[in-house]
CSV table of N, CA and C in Angstrom, one decimal:
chain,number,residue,atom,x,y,z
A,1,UNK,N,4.4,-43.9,18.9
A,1,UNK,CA,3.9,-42.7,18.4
A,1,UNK,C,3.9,-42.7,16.9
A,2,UNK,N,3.1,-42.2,15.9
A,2,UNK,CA,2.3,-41.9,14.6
A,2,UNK,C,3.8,-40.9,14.2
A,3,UNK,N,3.9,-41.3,12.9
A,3,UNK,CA,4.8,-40.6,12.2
A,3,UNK,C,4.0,-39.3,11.9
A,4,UNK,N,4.8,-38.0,12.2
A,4,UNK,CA,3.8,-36.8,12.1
A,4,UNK,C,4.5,-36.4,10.6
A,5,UNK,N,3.6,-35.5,9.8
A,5,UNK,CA,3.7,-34.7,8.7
A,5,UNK,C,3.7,-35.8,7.7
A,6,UNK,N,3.9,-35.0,6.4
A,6,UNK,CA,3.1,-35.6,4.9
A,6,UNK,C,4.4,-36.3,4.8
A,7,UNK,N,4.2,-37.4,3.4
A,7,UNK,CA,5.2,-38.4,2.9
A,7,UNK,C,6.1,-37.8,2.3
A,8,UNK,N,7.1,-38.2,1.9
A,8,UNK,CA,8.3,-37.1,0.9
A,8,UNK,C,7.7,-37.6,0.0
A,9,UNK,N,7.8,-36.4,-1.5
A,9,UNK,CA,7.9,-36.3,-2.5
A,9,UNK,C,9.0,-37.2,-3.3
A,10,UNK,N,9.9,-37.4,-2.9
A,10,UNK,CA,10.9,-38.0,-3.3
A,10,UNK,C,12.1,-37.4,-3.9
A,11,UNK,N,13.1,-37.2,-4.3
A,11,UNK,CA,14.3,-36.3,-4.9
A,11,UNK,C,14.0,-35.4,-5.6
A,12,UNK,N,13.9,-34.4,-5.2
A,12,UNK,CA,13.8,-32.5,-6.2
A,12,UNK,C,14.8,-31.7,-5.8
A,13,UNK,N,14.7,-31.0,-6.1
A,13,UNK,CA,15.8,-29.9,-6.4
A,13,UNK,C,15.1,-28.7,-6.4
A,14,UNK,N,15.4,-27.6,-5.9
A,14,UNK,CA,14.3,-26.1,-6.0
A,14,UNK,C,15.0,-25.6,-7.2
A,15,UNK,N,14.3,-25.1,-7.7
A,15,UNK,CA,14.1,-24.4,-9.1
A,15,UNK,C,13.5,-23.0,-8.8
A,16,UNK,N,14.5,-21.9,-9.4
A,16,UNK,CA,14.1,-20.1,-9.1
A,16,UNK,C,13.8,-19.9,-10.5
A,17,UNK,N,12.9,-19.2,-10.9
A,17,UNK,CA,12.6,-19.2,-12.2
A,17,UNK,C,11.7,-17.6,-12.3
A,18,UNK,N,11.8,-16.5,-13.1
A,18,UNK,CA,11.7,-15.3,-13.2
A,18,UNK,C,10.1,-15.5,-14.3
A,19,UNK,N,9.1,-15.5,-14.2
A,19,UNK,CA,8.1,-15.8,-15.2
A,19,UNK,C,7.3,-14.5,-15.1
A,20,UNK,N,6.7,-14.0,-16.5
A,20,UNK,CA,5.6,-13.3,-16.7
A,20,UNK,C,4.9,-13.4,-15.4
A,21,UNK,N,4.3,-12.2,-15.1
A,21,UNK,CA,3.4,-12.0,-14.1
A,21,UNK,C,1.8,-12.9,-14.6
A,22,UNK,N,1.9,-12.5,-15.7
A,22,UNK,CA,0.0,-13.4,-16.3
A,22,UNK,C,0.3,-14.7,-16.6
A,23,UNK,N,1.3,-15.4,-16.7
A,23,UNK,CA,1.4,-16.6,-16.3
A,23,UNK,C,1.4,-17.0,-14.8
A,24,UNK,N,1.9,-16.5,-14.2
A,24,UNK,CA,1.8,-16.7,-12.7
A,24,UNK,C,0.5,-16.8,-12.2
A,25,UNK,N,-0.1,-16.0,-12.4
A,25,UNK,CA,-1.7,-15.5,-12.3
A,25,UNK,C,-2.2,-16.8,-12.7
A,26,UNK,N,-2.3,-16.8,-14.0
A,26,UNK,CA,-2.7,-18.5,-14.4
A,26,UNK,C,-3.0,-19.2,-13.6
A,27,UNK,N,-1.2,-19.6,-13.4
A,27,UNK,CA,-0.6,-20.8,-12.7
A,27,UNK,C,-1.5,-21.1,-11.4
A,28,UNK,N,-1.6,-19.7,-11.1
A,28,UNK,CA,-2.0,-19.5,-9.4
A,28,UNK,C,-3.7,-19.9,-9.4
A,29,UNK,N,-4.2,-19.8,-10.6
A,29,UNK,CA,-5.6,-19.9,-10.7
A,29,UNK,C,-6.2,-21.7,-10.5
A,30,UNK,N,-5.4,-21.8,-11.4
A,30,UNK,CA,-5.3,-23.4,-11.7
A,30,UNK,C,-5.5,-24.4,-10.1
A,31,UNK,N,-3.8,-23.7,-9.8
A,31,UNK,CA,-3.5,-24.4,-8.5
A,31,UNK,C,-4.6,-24.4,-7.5
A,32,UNK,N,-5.5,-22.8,-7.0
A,32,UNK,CA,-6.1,-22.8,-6.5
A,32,UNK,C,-7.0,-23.7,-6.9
A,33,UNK,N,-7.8,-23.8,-7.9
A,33,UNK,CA,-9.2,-24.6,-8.5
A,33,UNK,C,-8.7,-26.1,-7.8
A,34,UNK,N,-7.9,-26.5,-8.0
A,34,UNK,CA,-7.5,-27.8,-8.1
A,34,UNK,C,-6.7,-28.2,-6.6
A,35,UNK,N,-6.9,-27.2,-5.6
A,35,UNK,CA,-6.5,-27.3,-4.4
A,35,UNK,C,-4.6,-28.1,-4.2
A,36,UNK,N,-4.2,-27.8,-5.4
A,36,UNK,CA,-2.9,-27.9,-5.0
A,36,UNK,C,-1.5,-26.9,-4.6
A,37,UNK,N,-0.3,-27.5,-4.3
A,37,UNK,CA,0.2,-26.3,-4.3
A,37,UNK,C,0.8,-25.9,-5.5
A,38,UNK,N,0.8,-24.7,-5.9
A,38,UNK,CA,1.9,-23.6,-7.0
A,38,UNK,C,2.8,-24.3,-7.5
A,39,UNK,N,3.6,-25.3,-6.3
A,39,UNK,CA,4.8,-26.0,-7.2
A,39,UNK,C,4.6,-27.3,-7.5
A,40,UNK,N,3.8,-27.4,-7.3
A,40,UNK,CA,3.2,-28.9,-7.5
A,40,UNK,C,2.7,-28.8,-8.9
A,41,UNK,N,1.7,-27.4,-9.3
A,41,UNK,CA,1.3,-27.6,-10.2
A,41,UNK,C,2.5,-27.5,-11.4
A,42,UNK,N,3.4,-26.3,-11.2
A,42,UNK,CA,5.0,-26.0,-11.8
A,42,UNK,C,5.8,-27.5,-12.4
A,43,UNK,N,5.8,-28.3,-11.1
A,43,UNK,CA,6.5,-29.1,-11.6
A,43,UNK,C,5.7,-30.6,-12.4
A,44,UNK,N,4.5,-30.7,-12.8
A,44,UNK,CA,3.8,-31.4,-13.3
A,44,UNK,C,3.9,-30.4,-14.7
A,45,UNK,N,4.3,-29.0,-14.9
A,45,UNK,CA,4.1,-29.0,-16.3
A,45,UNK,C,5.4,-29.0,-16.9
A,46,UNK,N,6.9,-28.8,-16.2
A,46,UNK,CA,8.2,-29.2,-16.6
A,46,UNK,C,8.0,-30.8,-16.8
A,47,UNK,N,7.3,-31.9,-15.7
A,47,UNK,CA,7.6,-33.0,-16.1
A,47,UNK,C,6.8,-34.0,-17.4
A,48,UNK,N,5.7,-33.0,-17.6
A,48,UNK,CA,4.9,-33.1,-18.5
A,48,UNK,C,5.7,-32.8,-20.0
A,49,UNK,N,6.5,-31.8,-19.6
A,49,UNK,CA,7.2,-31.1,-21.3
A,49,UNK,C,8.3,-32.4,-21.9
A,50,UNK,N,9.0,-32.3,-20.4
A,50,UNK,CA,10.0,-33.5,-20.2
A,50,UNK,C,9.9,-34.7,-20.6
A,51,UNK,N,8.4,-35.4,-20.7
A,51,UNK,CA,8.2,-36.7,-20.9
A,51,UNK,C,8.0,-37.2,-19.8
A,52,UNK,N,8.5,-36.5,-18.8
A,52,UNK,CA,8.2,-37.2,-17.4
A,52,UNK,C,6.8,-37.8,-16.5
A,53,UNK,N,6.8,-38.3,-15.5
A,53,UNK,CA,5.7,-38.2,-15.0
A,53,UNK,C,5.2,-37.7,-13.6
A,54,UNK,N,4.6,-36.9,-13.2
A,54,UNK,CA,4.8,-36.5,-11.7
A,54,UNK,C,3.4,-36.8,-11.1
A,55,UNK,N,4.2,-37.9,-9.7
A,55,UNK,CA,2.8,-38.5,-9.0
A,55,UNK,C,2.4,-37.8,-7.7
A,56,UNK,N,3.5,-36.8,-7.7
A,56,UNK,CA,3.0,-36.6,-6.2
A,56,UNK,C,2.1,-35.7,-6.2
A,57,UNK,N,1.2,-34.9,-7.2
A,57,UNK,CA,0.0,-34.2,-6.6
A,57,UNK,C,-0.8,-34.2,-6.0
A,58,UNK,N,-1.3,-34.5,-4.8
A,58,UNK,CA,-2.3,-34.1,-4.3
A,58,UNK,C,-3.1,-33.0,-3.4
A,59,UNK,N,-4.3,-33.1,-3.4
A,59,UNK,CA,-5.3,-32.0,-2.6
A,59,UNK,C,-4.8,-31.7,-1.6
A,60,UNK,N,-4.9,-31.1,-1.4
A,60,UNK,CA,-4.9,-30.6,0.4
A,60,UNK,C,-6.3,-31.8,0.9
A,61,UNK,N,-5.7,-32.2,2.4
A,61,UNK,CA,-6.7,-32.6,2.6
A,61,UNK,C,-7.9,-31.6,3.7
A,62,UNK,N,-9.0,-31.5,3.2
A,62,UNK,CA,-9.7,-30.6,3.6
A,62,UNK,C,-10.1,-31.5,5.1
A,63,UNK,N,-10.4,-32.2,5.3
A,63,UNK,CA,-10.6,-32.6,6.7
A,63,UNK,C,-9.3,-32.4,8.0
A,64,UNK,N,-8.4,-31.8,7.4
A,64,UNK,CA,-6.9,-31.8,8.5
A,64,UNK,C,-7.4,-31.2,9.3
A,65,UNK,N,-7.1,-30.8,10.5
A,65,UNK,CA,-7.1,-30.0,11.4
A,65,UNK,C,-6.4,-29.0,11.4
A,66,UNK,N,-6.6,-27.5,11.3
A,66,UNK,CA,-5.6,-26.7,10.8
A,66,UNK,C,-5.2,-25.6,12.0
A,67,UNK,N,-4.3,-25.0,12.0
A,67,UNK,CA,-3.5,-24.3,13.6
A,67,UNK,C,-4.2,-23.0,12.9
A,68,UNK,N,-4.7,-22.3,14.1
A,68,UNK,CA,-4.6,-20.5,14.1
A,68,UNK,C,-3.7,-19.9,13.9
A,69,UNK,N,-3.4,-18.9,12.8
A,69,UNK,CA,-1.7,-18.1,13.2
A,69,UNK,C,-2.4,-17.4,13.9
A,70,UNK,N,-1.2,-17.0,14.8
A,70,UNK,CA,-1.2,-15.4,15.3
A,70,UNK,C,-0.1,-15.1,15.4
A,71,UNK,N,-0.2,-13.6,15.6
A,71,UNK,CA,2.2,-13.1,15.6
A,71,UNK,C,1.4,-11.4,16.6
């Protein structure tokens, strides 16, 4: 059987962080354009400030097959 779900990111840590609402907005704009997620984008700009490098971003893949909610 096929290993199901995405690869790990690798060692992180959650981070709660209180930001401007028009930064968020931004943030959120970006992410969307660029089909990634929110924290993906978040932590590419701490590891950017850092010197760091962060590889794990990518797109959603638009070909997945995706579930219906219902509740």
């Amino acid at each position: 059987m096929a290993k199901m779900g995405r690869p790990s990111k690798g060692d992180r840590t959650v981070l709660y962080s209180r930001v401007p609402t028009s930064v968020v907005e931004r943030l959120k704009a970006e992410a969307d354009a660029r089909g990634l997620p929110y924290a993906d984008v978040v932590a590419e700009i701490l590891c950017d400030h850092y010197g760091e490098v962060y590889e794990f971003s990518r797109p959603a893949n638009p070909n997945q097959e995706r579930l219906e909610l219902t509740a």
